[in-house]
Short mmCIF file of C-alpha atoms in Angstrom, two decimals:
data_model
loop_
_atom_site.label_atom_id
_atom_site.label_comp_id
_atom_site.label_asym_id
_atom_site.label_seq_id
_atom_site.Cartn_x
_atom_site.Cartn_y
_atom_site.Cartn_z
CA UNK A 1 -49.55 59.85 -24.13
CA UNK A 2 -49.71 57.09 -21.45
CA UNK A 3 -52.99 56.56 -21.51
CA UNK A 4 -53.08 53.80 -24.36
CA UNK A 5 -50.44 51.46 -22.50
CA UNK A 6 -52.37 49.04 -20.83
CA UNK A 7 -50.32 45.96 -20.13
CA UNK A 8 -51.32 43.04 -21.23
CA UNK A 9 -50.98 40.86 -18.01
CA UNK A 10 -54.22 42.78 -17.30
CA UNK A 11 -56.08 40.41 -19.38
CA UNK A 12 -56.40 37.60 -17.00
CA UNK A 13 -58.68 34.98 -17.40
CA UNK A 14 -60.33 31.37 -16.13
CA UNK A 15 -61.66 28.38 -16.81
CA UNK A 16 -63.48 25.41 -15.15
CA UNK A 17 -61.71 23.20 -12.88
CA UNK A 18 -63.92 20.30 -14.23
CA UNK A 19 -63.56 18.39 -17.28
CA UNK A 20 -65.37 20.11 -20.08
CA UNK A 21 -67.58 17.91 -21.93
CA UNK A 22 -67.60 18.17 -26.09
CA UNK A 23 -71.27 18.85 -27.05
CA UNK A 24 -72.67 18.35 -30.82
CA UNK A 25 -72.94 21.90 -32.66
CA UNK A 26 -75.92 21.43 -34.64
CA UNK A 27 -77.75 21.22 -30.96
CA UNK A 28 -76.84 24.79 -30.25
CA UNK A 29 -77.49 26.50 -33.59
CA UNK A 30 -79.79 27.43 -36.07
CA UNK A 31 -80.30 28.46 -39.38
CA UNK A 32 -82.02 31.83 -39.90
CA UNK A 33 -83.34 33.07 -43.27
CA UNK A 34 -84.89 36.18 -42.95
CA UNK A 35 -84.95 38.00 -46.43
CA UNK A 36 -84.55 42.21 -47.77
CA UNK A 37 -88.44 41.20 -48.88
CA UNK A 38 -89.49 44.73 -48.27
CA UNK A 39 -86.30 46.50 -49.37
CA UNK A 40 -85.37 48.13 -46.11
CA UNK A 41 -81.67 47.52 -46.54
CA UNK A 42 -79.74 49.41 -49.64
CA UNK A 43 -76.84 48.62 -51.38
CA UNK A 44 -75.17 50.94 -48.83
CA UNK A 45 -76.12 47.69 -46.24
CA UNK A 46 -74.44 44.66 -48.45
CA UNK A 47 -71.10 43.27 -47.53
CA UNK A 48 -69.20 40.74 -48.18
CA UNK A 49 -67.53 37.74 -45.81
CA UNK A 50 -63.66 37.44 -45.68
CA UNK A 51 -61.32 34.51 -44.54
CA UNK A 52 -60.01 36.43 -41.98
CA UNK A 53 -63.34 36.07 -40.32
CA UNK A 54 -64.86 39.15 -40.63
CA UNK A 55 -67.51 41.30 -43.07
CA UNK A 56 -66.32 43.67 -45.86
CA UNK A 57 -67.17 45.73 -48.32
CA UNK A 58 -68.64 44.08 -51.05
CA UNK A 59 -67.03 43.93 -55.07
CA UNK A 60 -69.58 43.25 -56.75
CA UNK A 61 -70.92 45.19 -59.85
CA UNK A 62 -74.81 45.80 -58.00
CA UNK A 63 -76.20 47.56 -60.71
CA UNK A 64 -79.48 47.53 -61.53
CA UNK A 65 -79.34 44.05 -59.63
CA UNK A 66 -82.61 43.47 -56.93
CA UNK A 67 -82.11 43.46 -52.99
CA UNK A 68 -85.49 41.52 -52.20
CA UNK A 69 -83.49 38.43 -52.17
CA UNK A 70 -80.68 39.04 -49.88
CA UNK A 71 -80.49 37.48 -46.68
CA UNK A 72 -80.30 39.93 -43.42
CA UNK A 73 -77.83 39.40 -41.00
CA UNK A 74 -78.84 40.83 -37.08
CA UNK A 75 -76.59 41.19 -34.16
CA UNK A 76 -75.02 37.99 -32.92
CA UNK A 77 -75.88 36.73 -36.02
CA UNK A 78 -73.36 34.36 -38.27
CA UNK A 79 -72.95 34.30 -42.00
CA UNK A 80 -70.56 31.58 -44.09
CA UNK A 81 -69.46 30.53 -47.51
CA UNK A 82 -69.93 27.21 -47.88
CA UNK A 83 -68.03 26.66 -51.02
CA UNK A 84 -64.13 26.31 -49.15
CA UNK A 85 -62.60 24.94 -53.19
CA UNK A 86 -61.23 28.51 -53.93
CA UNK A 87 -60.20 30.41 -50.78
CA UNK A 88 -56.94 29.38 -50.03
CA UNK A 89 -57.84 26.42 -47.62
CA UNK A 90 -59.67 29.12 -45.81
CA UNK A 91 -63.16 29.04 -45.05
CA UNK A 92 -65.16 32.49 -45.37
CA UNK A 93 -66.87 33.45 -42.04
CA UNK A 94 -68.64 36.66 -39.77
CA UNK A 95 -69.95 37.63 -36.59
CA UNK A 96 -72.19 40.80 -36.73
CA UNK A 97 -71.14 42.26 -33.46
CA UNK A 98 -72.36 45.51 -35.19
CA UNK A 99 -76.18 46.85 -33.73
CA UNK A 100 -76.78 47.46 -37.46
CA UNK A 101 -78.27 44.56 -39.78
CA UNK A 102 -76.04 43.61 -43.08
CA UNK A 103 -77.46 41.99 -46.34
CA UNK A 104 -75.45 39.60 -47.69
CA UNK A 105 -76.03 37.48 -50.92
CA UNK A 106 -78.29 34.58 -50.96
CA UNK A 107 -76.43 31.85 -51.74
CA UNK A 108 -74.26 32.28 -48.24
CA UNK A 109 -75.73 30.19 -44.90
CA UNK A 110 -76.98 32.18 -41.71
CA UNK A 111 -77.30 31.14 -38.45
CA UNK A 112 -77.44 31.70 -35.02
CA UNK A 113 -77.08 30.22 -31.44
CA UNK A 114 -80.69 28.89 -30.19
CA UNK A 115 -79.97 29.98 -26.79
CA UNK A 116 -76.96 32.90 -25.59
CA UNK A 117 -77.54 31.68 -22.23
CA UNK A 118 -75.97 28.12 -22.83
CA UNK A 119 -73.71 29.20 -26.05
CA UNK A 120 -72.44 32.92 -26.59
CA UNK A 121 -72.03 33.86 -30.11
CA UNK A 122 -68.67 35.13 -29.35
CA UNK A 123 -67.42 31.97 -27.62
CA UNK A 124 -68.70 30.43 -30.91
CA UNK A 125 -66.43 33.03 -32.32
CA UNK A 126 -63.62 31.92 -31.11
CA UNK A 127 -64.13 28.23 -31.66
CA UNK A 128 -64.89 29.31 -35.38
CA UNK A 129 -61.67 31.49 -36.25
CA UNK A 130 -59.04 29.09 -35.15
CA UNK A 131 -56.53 27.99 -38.18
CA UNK A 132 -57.96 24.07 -36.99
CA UNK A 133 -61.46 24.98 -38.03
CA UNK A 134 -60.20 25.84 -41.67
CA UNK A 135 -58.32 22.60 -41.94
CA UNK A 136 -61.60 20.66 -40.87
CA UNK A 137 -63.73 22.63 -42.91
CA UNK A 138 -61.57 21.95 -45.96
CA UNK A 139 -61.36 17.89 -44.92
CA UNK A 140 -64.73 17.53 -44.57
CA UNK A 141 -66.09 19.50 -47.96
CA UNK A 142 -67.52 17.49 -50.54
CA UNK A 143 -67.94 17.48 -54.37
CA UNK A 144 -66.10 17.44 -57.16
CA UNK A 145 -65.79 20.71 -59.46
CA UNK A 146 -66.84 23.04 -56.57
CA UNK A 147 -66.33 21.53 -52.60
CA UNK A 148 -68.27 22.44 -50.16
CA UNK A 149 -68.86 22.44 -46.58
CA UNK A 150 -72.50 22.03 -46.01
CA UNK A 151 -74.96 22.96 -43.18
CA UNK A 152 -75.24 19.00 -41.95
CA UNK A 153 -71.05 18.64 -41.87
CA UNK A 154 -71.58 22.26 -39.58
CA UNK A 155 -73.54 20.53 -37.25
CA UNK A 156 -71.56 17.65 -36.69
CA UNK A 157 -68.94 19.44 -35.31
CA UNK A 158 -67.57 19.11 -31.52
CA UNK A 159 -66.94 22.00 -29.37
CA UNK A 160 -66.16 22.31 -25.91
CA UNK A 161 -69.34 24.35 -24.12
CA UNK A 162 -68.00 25.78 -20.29
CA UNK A 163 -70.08 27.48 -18.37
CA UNK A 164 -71.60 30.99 -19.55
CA UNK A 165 -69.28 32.58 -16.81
CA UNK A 166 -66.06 31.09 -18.23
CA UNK A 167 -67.03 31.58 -22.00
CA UNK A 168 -67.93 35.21 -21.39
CA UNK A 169 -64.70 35.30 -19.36
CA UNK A 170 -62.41 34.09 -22.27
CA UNK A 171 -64.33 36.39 -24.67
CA UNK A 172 -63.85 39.02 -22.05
CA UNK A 173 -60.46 38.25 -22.67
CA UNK A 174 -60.36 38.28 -26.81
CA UNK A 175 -62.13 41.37 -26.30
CA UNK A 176 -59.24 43.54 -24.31
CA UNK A 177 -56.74 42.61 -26.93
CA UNK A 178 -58.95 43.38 -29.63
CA UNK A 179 -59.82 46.77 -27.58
CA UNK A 180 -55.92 47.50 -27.15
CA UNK A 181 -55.37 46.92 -30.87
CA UNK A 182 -58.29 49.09 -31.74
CA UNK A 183 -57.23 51.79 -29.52
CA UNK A 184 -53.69 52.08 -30.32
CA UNK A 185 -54.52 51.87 -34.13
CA UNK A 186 -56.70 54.88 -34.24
CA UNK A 187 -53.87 56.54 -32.65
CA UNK A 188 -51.57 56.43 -35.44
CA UNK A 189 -52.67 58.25 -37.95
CA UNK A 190 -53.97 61.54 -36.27
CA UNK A 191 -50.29 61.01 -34.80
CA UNK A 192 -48.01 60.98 -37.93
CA UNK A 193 -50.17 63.41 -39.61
CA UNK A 194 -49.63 66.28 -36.45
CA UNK A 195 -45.76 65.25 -37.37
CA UNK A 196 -46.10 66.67 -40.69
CA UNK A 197 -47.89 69.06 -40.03
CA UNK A 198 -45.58 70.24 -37.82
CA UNK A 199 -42.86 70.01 -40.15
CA UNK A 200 -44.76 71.49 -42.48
CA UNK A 201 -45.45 74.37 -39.96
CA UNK A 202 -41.61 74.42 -39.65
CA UNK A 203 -40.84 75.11 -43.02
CA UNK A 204 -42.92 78.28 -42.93
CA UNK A 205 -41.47 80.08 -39.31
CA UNK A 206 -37.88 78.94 -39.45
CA UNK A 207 -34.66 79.03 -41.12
CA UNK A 208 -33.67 76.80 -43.91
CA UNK A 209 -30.27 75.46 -44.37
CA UNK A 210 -27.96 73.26 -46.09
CA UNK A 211 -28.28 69.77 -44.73
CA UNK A 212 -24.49 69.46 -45.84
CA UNK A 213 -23.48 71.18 -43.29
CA UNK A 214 -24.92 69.42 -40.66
CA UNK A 215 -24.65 65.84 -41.36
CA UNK A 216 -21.95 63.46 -42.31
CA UNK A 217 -20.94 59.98 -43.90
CA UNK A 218 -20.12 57.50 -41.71
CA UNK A 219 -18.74 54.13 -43.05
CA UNK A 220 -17.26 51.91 -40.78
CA UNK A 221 -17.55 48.34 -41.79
CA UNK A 222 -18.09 44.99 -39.92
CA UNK A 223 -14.03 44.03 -39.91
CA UNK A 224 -14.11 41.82 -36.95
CA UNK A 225 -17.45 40.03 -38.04
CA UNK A 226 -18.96 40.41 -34.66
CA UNK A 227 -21.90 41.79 -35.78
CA UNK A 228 -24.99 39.40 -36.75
CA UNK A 229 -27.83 41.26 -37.07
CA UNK A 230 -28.40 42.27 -40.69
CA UNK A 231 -31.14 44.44 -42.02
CA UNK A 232 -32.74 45.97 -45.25
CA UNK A 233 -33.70 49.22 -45.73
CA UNK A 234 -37.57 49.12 -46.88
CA UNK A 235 -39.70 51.82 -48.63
CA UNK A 236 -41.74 51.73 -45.60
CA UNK A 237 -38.75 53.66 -44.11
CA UNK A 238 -37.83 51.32 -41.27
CA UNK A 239 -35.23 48.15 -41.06
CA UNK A 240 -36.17 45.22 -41.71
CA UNK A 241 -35.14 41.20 -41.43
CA UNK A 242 -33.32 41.12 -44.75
CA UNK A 243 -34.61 38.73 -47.67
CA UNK A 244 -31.72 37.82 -49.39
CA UNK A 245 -29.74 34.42 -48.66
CA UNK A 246 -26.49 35.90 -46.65
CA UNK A 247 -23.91 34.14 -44.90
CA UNK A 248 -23.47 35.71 -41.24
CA UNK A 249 -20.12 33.98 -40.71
CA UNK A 250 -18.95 36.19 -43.73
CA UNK A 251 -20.21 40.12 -43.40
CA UNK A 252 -16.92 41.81 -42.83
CA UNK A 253 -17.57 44.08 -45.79
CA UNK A 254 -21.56 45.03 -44.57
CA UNK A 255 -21.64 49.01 -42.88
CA UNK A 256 -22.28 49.17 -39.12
CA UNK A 257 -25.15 50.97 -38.51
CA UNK A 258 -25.14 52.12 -35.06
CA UNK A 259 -27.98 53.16 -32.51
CA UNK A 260 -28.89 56.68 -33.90
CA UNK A 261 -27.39 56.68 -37.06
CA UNK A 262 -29.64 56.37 -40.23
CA UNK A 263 -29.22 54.10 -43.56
CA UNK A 264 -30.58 55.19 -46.72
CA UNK A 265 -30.78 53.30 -50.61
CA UNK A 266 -29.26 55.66 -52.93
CA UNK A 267 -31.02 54.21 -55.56
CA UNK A 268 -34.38 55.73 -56.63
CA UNK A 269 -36.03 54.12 -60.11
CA UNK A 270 -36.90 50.63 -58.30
CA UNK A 271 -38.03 51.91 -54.83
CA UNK A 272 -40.53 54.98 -55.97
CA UNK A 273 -39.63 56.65 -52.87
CA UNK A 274 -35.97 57.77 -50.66
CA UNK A 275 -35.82 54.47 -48.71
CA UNK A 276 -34.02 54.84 -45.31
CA UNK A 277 -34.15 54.20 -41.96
CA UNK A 278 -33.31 54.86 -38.57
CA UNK A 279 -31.64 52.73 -36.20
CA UNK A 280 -33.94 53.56 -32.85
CA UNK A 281 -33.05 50.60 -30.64
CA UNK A 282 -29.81 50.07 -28.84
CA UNK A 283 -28.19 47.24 -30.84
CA UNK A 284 -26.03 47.70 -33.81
CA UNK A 285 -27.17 46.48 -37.28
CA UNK A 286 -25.66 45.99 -40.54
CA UNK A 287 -26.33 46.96 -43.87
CA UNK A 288 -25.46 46.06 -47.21
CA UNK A 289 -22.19 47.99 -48.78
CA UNK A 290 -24.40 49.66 -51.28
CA UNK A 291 -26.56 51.87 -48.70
CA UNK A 292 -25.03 54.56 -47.00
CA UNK A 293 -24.79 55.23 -43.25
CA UNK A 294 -25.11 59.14 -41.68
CA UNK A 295 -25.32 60.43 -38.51
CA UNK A 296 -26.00 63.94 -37.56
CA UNK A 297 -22.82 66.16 -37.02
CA UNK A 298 -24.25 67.44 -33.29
CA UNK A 299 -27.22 66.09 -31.99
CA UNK A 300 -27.75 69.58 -30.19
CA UNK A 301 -28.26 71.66 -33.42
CA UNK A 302 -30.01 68.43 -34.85
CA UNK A 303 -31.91 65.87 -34.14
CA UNK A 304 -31.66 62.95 -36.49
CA UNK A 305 -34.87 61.94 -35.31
CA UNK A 306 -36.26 65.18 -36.58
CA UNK A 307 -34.19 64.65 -39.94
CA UNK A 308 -36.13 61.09 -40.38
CA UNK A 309 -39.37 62.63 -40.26
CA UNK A 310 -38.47 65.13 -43.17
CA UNK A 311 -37.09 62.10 -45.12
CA UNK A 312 -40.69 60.14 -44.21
CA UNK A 313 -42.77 62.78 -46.03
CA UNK A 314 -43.66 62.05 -49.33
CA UNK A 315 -42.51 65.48 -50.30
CA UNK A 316 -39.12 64.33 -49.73
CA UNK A 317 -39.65 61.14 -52.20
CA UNK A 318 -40.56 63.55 -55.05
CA UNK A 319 -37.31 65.71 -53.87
CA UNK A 320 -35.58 62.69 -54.43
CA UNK A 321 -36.51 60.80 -57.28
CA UNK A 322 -36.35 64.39 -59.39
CA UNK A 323 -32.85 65.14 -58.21
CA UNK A 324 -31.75 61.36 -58.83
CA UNK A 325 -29.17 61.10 -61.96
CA UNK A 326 -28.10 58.06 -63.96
CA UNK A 327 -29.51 55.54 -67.31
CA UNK A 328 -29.94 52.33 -66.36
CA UNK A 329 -29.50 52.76 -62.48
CA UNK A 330 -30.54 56.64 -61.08
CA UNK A 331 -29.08 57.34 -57.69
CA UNK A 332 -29.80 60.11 -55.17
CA UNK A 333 -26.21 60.72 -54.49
CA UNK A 334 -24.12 62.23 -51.91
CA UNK A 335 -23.47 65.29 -52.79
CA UNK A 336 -27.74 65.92 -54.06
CA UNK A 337 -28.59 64.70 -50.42
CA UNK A 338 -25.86 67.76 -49.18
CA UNK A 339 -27.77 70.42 -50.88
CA UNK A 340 -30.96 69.57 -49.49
CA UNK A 341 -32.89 72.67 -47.64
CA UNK A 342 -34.65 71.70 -44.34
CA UNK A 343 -35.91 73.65 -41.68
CA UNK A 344 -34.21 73.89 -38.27
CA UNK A 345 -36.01 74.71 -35.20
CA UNK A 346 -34.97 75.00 -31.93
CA UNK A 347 -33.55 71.78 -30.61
CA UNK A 348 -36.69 71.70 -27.97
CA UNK A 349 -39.28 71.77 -31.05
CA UNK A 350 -37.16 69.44 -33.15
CA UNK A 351 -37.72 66.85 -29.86
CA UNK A 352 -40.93 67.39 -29.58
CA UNK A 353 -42.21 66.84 -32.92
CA UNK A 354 -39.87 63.79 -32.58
CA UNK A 355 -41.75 62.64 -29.29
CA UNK A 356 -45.09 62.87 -30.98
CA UNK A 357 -43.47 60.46 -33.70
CA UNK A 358 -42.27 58.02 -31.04
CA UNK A 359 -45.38 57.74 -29.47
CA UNK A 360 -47.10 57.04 -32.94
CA UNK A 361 -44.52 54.34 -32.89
CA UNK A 362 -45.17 52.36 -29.28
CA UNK A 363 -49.02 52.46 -30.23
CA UNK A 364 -48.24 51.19 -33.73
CA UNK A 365 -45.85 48.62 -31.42
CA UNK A 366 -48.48 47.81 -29.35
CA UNK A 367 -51.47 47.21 -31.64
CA UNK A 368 -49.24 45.14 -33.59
CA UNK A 369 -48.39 43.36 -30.89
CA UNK A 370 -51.49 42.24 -29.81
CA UNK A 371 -52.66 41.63 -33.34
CA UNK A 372 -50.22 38.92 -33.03
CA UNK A 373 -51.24 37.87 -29.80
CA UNK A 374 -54.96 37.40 -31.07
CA UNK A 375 -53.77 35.15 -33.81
CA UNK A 376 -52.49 32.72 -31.29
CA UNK A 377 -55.41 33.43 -28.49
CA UNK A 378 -58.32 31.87 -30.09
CA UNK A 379 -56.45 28.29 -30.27
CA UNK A 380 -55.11 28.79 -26.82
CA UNK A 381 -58.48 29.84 -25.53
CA UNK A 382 -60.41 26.65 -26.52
CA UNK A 383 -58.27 24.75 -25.38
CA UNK A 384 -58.41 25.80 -21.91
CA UNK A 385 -61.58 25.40 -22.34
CA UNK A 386 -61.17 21.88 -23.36
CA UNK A 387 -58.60 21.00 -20.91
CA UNK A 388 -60.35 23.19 -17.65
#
C-alpha cells in the first residue's frame, strides 16, 4: 500500500526574483452572463456556491420553478454571492475546474479572466480563497439591511500578477496537495469496509469464544503525576485532546493508558454507540477514572488491534447499548463486555486484517494532513508571489 505516500517535500515550487508589481483586478476580468435560454441544463446541472470556496448541491425546493433564467457557468469560469451580511464573515465563491457547465441562480455574479495567458483562473483561485479576501470582502460591502460586495468593489481589488510560469508553478503546487488529499481520501473507505468484511468473513469460518477469557482490566493510575497527556474517548472511536477544563499538575487519580492498551466509556445512553479507543502511538496517555483500560491477555492468541476493529463495527454498538443495564445512567459493564462472542483467527489473519486497517489510517493521516496544509498554502502562496 505504498503507493499513496508521496512526500510532501516533492511539491517544490518558485517564484520571481523581481519585485512583483500589484495590478488592478477589474483589468483582468470579466463579467459573463450567458443564460439556460434554451433549457439545455436540468435541474440535475444546478448547484449551489459554498464559503469554503467551492460548488454544491443545491437546497432549494425547484419544483415546478423555470431554468431559462439561470446563469451557466463553463470551465475556468467563476461564480459569487455578493450579499456577504449572512455567511459568517465568509464570502460565497467557485471555480468550475469541472469540463461540465453548472447553472446557478440568477441573482449570483459570473465572471471570468479576459486573458489565461496573463491571469490563470487558478492563480485567481488562490488569491480568492485566502481567509484575507473574506475580511476585505466583508469591509468593503455596503448597505444597510442586506450588505453587499458589488461587482465595482471586485474590481478594485489588488493582486500580485507573476509571470504565467510562476503562477502555473504555485498552482502546480496547490494542485499536488489537493491531488494527495484526493488520493488518500478515496482510499479510506473501500479500506475500512474490506476490514469488516473481513471480520464479517471471520465470524462465519472460525471459532467463537468468550472474550473473558482473553482480555483483562488493567488500572494503574497516574500516582507520580508524570504523565501530561490527557485524552477523551470519542464516539468516533479514537482519543482525542480532551474538552473539559483539567488541571495537569493534579491527575494522580486519571488511568494510564499505555501504547497498546485500549480505553472504553462504559456508559451507553449519551454516546449512541461503545466509545473506545486504542492507544496506537508510543506515548502513554491518560484517561479519566470513569473509563476503563484493557489490554489483551497474549498478544499471540490476540491481537488487540483485531479486537478494536470488532468494537468499530456498528454491530458491536447495537451489542452494546442492548446489553447496557441501569435508570438514569445505563452502563456496558465489565462483566457484559466478558461474555462477548468474537471470532478468533489465526494470529497471521488477525494481523492482516489489522494491516489493512492501519493503512486506512496513514491515508486518512495523510489526506488530513495536507487538508491542513492547503488551508495555510493559499496565504503563503501569494505572498511569495508578492514578495518574489
Amino acid at each position: 500500500m505504498k503507493h499513496y505516500v508521496t512526500p510532501l517535500s516533492n511539491l517544490v515550487m518558485s517564484v520571481n526574483k523581481e519585485d512583483t508589481n500589484l495590478v488592478r483586478l477589474g483589468d483582468y476580468i470579466e463579467l459573463c452572463d450567458e443564460r439556460n435560454n434554451d433549457e439545455e441544463y436540468t435541474l440535475d446541472d444546478i448547484q449551489g456556491i459554498s464559503t469554503e470556496k467551492k460548488f454544491i448541491p443545491t437546497k432549494a425546493n425547484l419544483d415546478g420553478v423555470s431554468l431559462t433564467s439561470y446563469k451557466v457557468v463553463h470551465r475556468d469560469e467563476f461564480a459569487y454571492v455578493s450579499d456577504t451580511s449572512r455567511r459568517g464573515d465568509k464570502i460565497a465563491l467557485g471555480l468550475n475546474t469541472t469540463n461540465k457547465p453548472v447553472l446557478i441562480s440568477s441573482i449570483y455574479t459570473t465572471f471570468r479572466s479576459i486573458d489565461t495567458k496573463k491571469l490563470l483562473p487558478e492563480y485567481l483561485y488562490l488569491f480568492l480563497s485566502r481567509s484575507e479576501f473574506d475580511r476585505l470582502s466583508r469591509f468593503n460591502s455596503w448597505g444597510s439591511a442586506r450588505e453587499t460586495f458589488d461587482w465595482s468593489e471586485f474590481c478594485r481589488i489588488q493582486i500580485p500578477l507573476p509571470d504565467i510560469e510562476i503562477q502555473q508553478e504555485l498552482v502546480d503546487t496547490y494542485n499536488g496537495l489537493k491531488a494527495l488529499a484526493e488520493q488518500n481520501e478515496a482510499l479510506i473507505k473501500p479500506l475500512t469496509e474490506a476490514c469488516q468484511a473481513y471480520i464479517v468473513d471471520c465470524k462465519k469460518k472460525h471459532p467463537e469464544v468468550e472474550l473473558g477469557g482473553y482480555i483483562e482490566e488493567y488500572d494503574k493510575r497516574n500516582s507520580d503525576k508524570k504523565i501530561k497527556a490527557v485524552k477523551s474517548v470519542s464516539v468516533t472511536k479514537e482519543f482525542k485532546e480532551t474538552g473539559a477544563k483539567v488541571n495537569k499538575d493534579e491527575l494522580e487519580g486519571y488511568k494510564l493508558v499505555p501504547p497498546n492498551h485500549l480505553s472504553y466509556v462504559q456508559t451507553t445512553k449519551n454516546e449512541k454507540c461503545f466509545a473506545n479507543a486504542l492507544n496506537m502511538t508510543n506515548e502513554t496517555y491518560v484517561v479519566t477514572q470513569v473509563n476503563k483500560v484493557i489490554r489483551s491477555k497474549d498478544e499471540s492468541k490476540l491481537n488487540i488491534g483485531f479486537l478494536h476493529l470488532i468494537f468499530r463495527g456498528e454491530e458491536f454498538d447495537r451489542y452494546a447499548i442492548f446489553n447496557s443495564w441501569g435508570s438514569a445512567r445505563e452502563t456496558f459493564d465489565w462483566s457484559e463486555l466478558c461474555k462477548v462472542l468474537i471470532p478468533l483467527p489465526p494470529p497471521e489473519v488477525q494481523q492482516a486484517i489489522v494491516d489493512i486497517y492501519n493503512c486506512a489510517e496513514e491515508a486518512k493521516k495523510i489526506a488530513n494532513d495536507a487538508r491542513e496544509k492547503m488551508k495555510n498554502l493559499c496565504p503563503a502562496l501569494v505572498q511569495r508571489a508578492i514578495n518574489g
